[in-house]
């Protein structure tokens, strides 16, 4: 069947389509229907009974594939490679689940996971799924304050963390960050489980912290607990427009069905294949395609603890692909740009036999045509941009390699996947003609696997996604569709920026900067960066009478963002300005400043309060070196 046939089949009978897709999952009790018109945006397979861990792990062992490799941990940063079979993964997961259950963790309890790229991160996620506990993984590059915010929102019964993460050239002790977060949070977990890593073991707090090895050694293995299809499998926090992140909820059954469908139809991966998503378990890509997707498919997943460059060099990706026989590889365009910067001629590729590799998938930010061209030229395989969000959990638009490889149009993540009725709307919510830029929205209901609501924040869910265009989900992205239905995603419509494939809120950074005692008001904008796509830049207005030297304020402000949000914010640029450009109604003109910084032509907005401020902003940015000469 062609993509068109499959898409038409879904359109003709969405429920029949997803009921058929649900056959890929083992149900303890099959759902009575596919779609349930309940909750703010509908729910899928709500009354089925199912367990995620069973489907990702145990059923493969039960089917006689216990010896198949489930996880390869390839860690150039520690110089080690290890493997876990499905049988070993089941045993470790069941034991950790047993240890958690002995201490009271059960269905519906939240568990926060704060871990680097080690196989135990997946074991922890799966152990929660085994018990019906709801995990919330927090990316290791977030600092204590961000962790504390998530602890207060999710109210976990337990936290599972590693003693440290390892970044090139430095060890990042996670345990002190965790301790500080628990000090700061109002909610306190009952206990913490700490995986001690030899690079930096942590001291444990008596009565609260438990050693992972010790408690799992003697634990009674726990069985999989079936949960309802609409039971939350996890909460994953993502950046919104304010400092309070949004807790995206994922329901269990839709998640299983959608990921199973995507593994074969989009990534062309089946049982026994090796799949590698070079991301982090702290992001949605890590949830869907390092942990759950490949395991649900019975494939081998790679947990990679390293960077595209510098661990040890720009040949690492190709070495891993060749050594482990990777069939499909998924990373962010920024990672390929980093490789290309260090190895522009692709000289490090031929030394590795990567004939196993059939496709490179890119997501997380727009794949710029230059990067695609470079990768196609050197890898000689399809390079596939696909577009999705933490909210959707799997691709909204892609080139479905497992069905057919559609012609590639560079700059486009190709076409809408079944389940997504994507529309480009004008400000009044009317569909735009092909080729014209507008807000991208998806007609409700969203397909299985996407978010049904936000954790403890249904009103925010409605306001953020459903209210602007009634009957649609608002993606927050702007773009257009061409005559053949190819989508082009061009920009965000909100104050979210994308730094090295990571989604960050400028509003959250502004909240931190605004707390500096010398800062009267501020704005953070995303400016173009050749490697990371965008980087944040802060413009600070000082309070009258401040005597602290401006350079000290800038240095302190930068340190504050690193301390409160974390190094992942990449906040390294700020300058002092007298005033910020605003509309007459007081709205800061961030987009105008971003255009000036990027060297684009700026038409002075008719609504601006005082056009002279733009000249002052231009001068301040010029002093910082923006616009850069190359982009001017
Ligand atoms: N724990 C602690 N700190 C972390 C971290 C973690 N898990 N991950 C990143 N950091 C830190 C880094 O050490 C760095 O700190 P520094 O400012 O002291 O150098 C900072 O956060 C920014 O990290 P990063 O974005 O990784 O930038 P980089 O300059 O070290 O590397 C790239 C640049 C392009 C190689 C890197 O950003 C990359 O690999 N990006 C791909 C992203 C990706 O896969 N995204 C997933 C979406 S699909
Ligand atoms: P996240 O929720 O962190 O996955 O970020 C999702 C956002 O990243 C999207 O809303 C887009 O703004 C951007 N994004 C992700 N993938 C793509 C892509 N392939 N093309 C363009 N933008 C993308």
PDB file of N, CA and C and ligand atoms in Angstrom, residues 139-141 167-168 170 172 174 278-280 283 285 307-309 330-332 334-335 338 363-364 500-502 531-532 562 567-568 570 572, ligand 1:
ATOM      1  N   UNK A 139      15.642  16.223  32.534  1.00  0.00           N
ATOM      2  CA  UNK A 139      16.923  16.262  31.825  1.00  0.00           C
ATOM      3  C   UNK A 139      18.042  16.699  32.776  1.00  0.00           C
ATOM      4  N   UNK A 140      19.193  16.011  32.682  1.00  0.00           N
ATOM      5  CA  UNK A 140      20.309  16.272  33.586  1.00  0.00           C
ATOM      6  C   UNK A 140      20.933  17.649  33.439  1.00  0.00           C
ATOM      7  N   UNK A 141      20.684  18.312  32.311  1.00  0.00           N
ATOM      8  CA  UNK A 141      21.268  19.641  32.122  1.00  0.00           C
ATOM      9  C   UNK A 141      20.457  20.742  32.789  1.00  0.00           C
ATOM     10  N   UNK A 167      30.029  15.068  31.508  1.00  0.00           N
ATOM     11  CA  UNK A 167      30.094  15.915  30.321  1.00  0.00           C
ATOM     12  C   UNK A 167      31.567  15.966  29.902  1.00  0.00           C
ATOM     13  N   UNK A 168      31.843  16.271  28.629  1.00  0.00           N
ATOM     14  CA  UNK A 168      33.242  16.321  28.216  1.00  0.00           C
ATOM     15  C   UNK A 168      34.058  17.211  29.157  1.00  0.00           C
ATOM     16  N   UNK A 170      34.330  17.270  32.330  1.00  0.00           N
ATOM     17  CA  UNK A 170      33.909  17.502  33.724  1.00  0.00           C
ATOM     18  C   UNK A 170      32.845  16.501  34.143  1.00  0.00           C
ATOM     19  N   UNK A 172      29.519  15.993  36.339  1.00  0.00           N
ATOM     20  CA  UNK A 172      28.437  16.828  36.878  1.00  0.00           C
ATOM     21  C   UNK A 172      27.809  16.069  38.045  1.00  0.00           C
ATOM     22  N   UNK A 174      25.230  14.995  40.222  1.00  0.00           N
ATOM     23  CA  UNK A 174      23.771  15.183  40.230  1.00  0.00           C
ATOM     24  C   UNK A 174      23.221  15.211  41.646  1.00  0.00           C
ATOM     25  N   UNK A 278      20.078   9.375  18.897  1.00  0.00           N
ATOM     26  CA  UNK A 278      21.134  10.030  19.680  1.00  0.00           C
ATOM     27  C   UNK A 278      20.559  11.281  20.322  1.00  0.00           C
ATOM     28  N   UNK A 279      19.756  11.080  21.332  1.00  0.00           N
ATOM     29  CA  UNK A 279      19.180  12.203  22.053  1.00  0.00           C
ATOM     30  C   UNK A 279      19.427  11.926  23.530  1.00  0.00           C
ATOM     31  N   UNK A 280      18.515  12.294  24.380  1.00  0.00           N
ATOM     32  CA  UNK A 280      18.685  12.077  25.812  1.00  0.00           C
ATOM     33  C   UNK A 280      17.333  11.643  26.380  1.00  0.00           C
ATOM     34  N   UNK A 283      14.415  14.118  27.094  1.00  0.00           N
ATOM     35  CA  UNK A 283      13.581  14.760  26.073  1.00  0.00           C
ATOM     36  C   UNK A 283      12.570  13.760  25.544  1.00  0.00           C
ATOM     37  N   UNK A 285      12.166  12.759  22.553  1.00  0.00           N
ATOM     38  CA  UNK A 285      12.795  11.811  21.625  1.00  0.00           C
ATOM     39  C   UNK A 285      13.346  10.618  22.404  1.00  0.00           C
ATOM     40  N   UNK A 307      28.939  12.783  22.825  1.00  0.00           N
ATOM     41  CA  UNK A 307      28.521  13.942  22.031  1.00  0.00           C
ATOM     42  C   UNK A 307      28.876  13.665  20.577  1.00  0.00           C
ATOM     43  N   UNK A 308      28.273  14.410  19.660  1.00  0.00           N
ATOM     44  CA  UNK A 308      28.587  14.184  18.243  1.00  0.00           C
ATOM     45  C   UNK A 308      30.050  14.454  17.918  1.00  0.00           C
ATOM     46  N   UNK A 309      30.657  15.384  18.662  1.00  0.00           N
ATOM     47  CA  UNK A 309      32.071  15.717  18.433  1.00  0.00           C
ATOM     48  C   UNK A 309      32.779  15.731  19.784  1.00  0.00           C
ATOM     49  N   UNK A 330      18.668   8.423  14.253  1.00  0.00           N
ATOM     50  CA  UNK A 330      17.846   9.621  14.479  1.00  0.00           C
ATOM     51  C   UNK A 330      18.662  10.590  15.323  1.00  0.00           C
ATOM     52  N   UNK A 331      18.830  11.812  14.832  1.00  0.00           N
ATOM     53  CA  UNK A 331      19.493  12.822  15.656  1.00  0.00           C
ATOM     54  C   UNK A 331      18.943  14.201  15.295  1.00  0.00           C
ATOM     55  N   UNK A 332      19.499  15.230  15.916  1.00  0.00           N
ATOM     56  CA  UNK A 332      19.042  16.592  15.640  1.00  0.00           C
ATOM     57  C   UNK A 332      19.963  17.212  14.589  1.00  0.00           C
ATOM     58  N   UNK A 334      21.369  19.965  14.542  1.00  0.00           N
ATOM     59  CA  UNK A 334      22.503  20.633  15.177  1.00  0.00           C
ATOM     60  C   UNK A 334      23.675  19.666  15.383  1.00  0.00           C
ATOM     61  N   UNK A 335      23.364  18.411  15.648  1.00  0.00           N
ATOM     62  CA  UNK A 335      24.426  17.418  15.852  1.00  0.00           C
ATOM     63  C   UNK A 335      25.167  17.169  14.541  1.00  0.00           C
ATOM     64  N   UNK A 338      27.389  20.047  13.896  1.00  0.00           N
ATOM     65  CA  UNK A 338      28.611  19.968  14.714  1.00  0.00           C
ATOM     66  C   UNK A 338      29.620  19.024  14.061  1.00  0.00           C
ATOM     67  N   UNK A 363      15.155  15.582  13.547  1.00  0.00           N
ATOM     68  CA  UNK A 363      14.027  16.326  14.143  1.00  0.00           C
ATOM     69  C   UNK A 363      14.531  17.135  15.322  1.00  0.00           C
ATOM     70  N   UNK A 364      13.633  17.917  15.881  1.00  0.00           N
ATOM     71  CA  UNK A 364      13.977  18.736  17.043  1.00  0.00           C
ATOM     72  C   UNK A 364      14.039  20.203  16.670  1.00  0.00           C
ATOM     73  N   UNK A 500      20.045  24.269  19.980  1.00  0.00           N
ATOM     74  CA  UNK A 500      20.660  22.951  19.785  1.00  0.00           C
ATOM     75  C   UNK A 500      19.611  21.841  19.895  1.00  0.00           C
ATOM     76  N   UNK A 501      18.460  22.062  19.287  1.00  0.00           N
ATOM     77  CA  UNK A 501      17.423  21.026  19.323  1.00  0.00           C
ATOM     78  C   UNK A 501      16.704  20.951  20.654  1.00  0.00           C
ATOM     79  N   UNK A 502      17.012  21.854  21.576  1.00  0.00           N
ATOM     80  CA  UNK A 502      16.348  21.874  22.874  1.00  0.00           C
ATOM     81  C   UNK A 502      15.377  23.034  22.922  1.00  0.00           C
ATOM     82  N   UNK A 531      25.680  26.953  14.550  1.00  0.00           N
ATOM     83  CA  UNK A 531      25.742  25.582  15.065  1.00  0.00           C
ATOM     84  C   UNK A 531      24.439  25.183  15.747  1.00  0.00           C
ATOM     85  N   UNK A 532      23.991  26.007  16.678  1.00  0.00           N
ATOM     86  CA  UNK A 532      22.865  25.598  17.532  1.00  0.00           C
ATOM     87  C   UNK A 532      21.498  26.032  16.999  1.00  0.00           C
ATOM     88  N   UNK A 562      22.351  30.235  34.522  1.00  0.00           N
ATOM     89  CA  UNK A 562      22.990  28.920  34.566  1.00  0.00           C
ATOM     90  C   UNK A 562      22.639  28.213  35.868  1.00  0.00           C
ATOM     91  N   UNK A 567      22.886  24.681  32.641  1.00  0.00           N
ATOM     92  CA  UNK A 567      23.786  24.951  31.518  1.00  0.00           C
ATOM     93  C   UNK A 567      23.089  24.761  30.177  1.00  0.00           C
ATOM     94  N   UNK A 568      22.044  23.928  30.153  1.00  0.00           N
ATOM     95  CA  UNK A 568      21.365  23.641  28.893  1.00  0.00           C
ATOM     96  C   UNK A 568      20.776  24.910  28.265  1.00  0.00           C
ATOM     97  N   UNK A 570      22.259  27.562  27.692  1.00  0.00           N
ATOM     98  CA  UNK A 570      23.285  28.179  26.823  1.00  0.00           C
ATOM     99  C   UNK A 570      23.186  29.699  26.868  1.00  0.00           C
ATOM    100  N   UNK A 572      24.681  32.888  27.386  1.00  0.00           N
ATOM    101  CA  UNK A 572      26.044  33.411  27.538  1.00  0.00           C
ATOM    102  C   UNK A 572      26.185  34.838  27.029  1.00  0.00           C
TER     103      UNK A 572
HETATM  104  N1  LIG B   1      23.986  17.171  32.228  1.00  0.00           N
HETATM  105  C1  LIG B   1      24.661  18.274  32.599  1.00  0.00           C
HETATM  106  N2  LIG B   1      25.031  19.256  31.749  1.00  0.00           N
HETATM  107  C2  LIG B   1      24.695  19.120  30.471  1.00  0.00           C
HETATM  108  C3  LIG B   1      23.979  17.997  30.000  1.00  0.00           C
HETATM  109  C4  LIG B   1      23.627  17.000  30.939  1.00  0.00           C
HETATM  110  N3  LIG B   1      22.927  15.934  30.587  1.00  0.00           N
HETATM  111  N4  LIG B   1      23.802  18.149  28.677  1.00  0.00           N
HETATM  112  C5  LIG B   1      24.368  19.300  28.314  1.00  0.00           C
HETATM  113  N5  LIG B   1      24.912  19.891  29.401  1.00  0.00           N
HETATM  114  C6  LIG B   1      25.651  21.153  29.435  1.00  0.00           C
HETATM  115  C7  LIG B   1      26.880  21.082  28.559  1.00  0.00           C
HETATM  116  O1  LIG B   1      27.985  20.562  29.251  1.00  0.00           O
HETATM  117  C8  LIG B   1      27.093  22.538  28.188  1.00  0.00           C
HETATM  118  O2  LIG B   1      27.701  23.177  29.283  1.00  0.00           O
HETATM  119  P1  LIG B   1      28.794  24.341  29.084  1.00  0.00           P
HETATM  120  O3  LIG B   1      27.985  25.567  28.835  1.00  0.00           O
HETATM  121  O4  LIG B   1      29.500  24.360  30.398  1.00  0.00           O
HETATM  122  O5  LIG B   1      29.655  23.956  27.938  1.00  0.00           O
HETATM  123  C9  LIG B   1      25.674  23.095  28.097  1.00  0.00           C
HETATM  124  O6  LIG B   1      24.861  22.178  28.854  1.00  0.00           O
HETATM  125  C10 LIG B   1      25.133  23.113  26.681  1.00  0.00           C
HETATM  126  O7  LIG B   1      25.203  21.789  26.178  1.00  0.00           O
HETATM  127  P2  LIG B   1      25.032  21.369  24.678  1.00  0.00           P
HETATM  128  O8  LIG B   1      23.745  21.892  24.144  1.00  0.00           O
HETATM  129  O9  LIG B   1      25.246  19.898  24.599  1.00  0.00           O
HETATM  130  O10 LIG B   1      26.124  22.202  23.917  1.00  0.00           O
HETATM  131  P3  LIG B   1      27.599  21.850  23.546  1.00  0.00           P
HETATM  132  O11 LIG B   1      28.188  23.140  23.071  1.00  0.00           O
HETATM  133  O12 LIG B   1      28.296  21.110  24.646  1.00  0.00           O
HETATM  134  O13 LIG B   1      27.444  20.850  22.295  1.00  0.00           O
HETATM  135  C11 LIG B   1      26.221  20.099  20.346  1.00  0.00           C
HETATM  136  C12 LIG B   1      26.890  21.275  21.054  1.00  0.00           C
HETATM  137  C13 LIG B   1      25.602  20.592  19.040  1.00  0.00           C
HETATM  138  C14 LIG B   1      27.256  19.044  20.056  1.00  0.00           C
HETATM  139  C15 LIG B   1      25.140  19.557  21.267  1.00  0.00           C
HETATM  140  O14 LIG B   1      24.243  20.593  21.573  1.00  0.00           O
HETATM  141  C16 LIG B   1      24.344  18.390  20.739  1.00  0.00           C
HETATM  142  O15 LIG B   1      24.773  17.263  20.673  1.00  0.00           O
HETATM  143  N6  LIG B   1      23.106  18.632  20.386  1.00  0.00           N
HETATM  144  C17 LIG B   1      22.182  17.613  19.966  1.00  0.00           C
HETATM  145  C18 LIG B   1      20.972  17.811  20.809  1.00  0.00           C
HETATM  146  C19 LIG B   1      19.982  16.709  20.719  1.00  0.00           C
HETATM  147  O16 LIG B   1      20.265  15.573  20.442  1.00  0.00           O
HETATM  148  N7  LIG B   1      18.765  17.097  21.013  1.00  0.00           N
HETATM  149  C20 LIG B   1      17.686  16.192  21.090  1.00  0.00           C
HETATM  150  C21 LIG B   1      16.526  16.647  20.320  1.00  0.00           C
HETATM  151  S1  LIG B   1      16.191  15.464  19.059  1.00  0.00           S
END
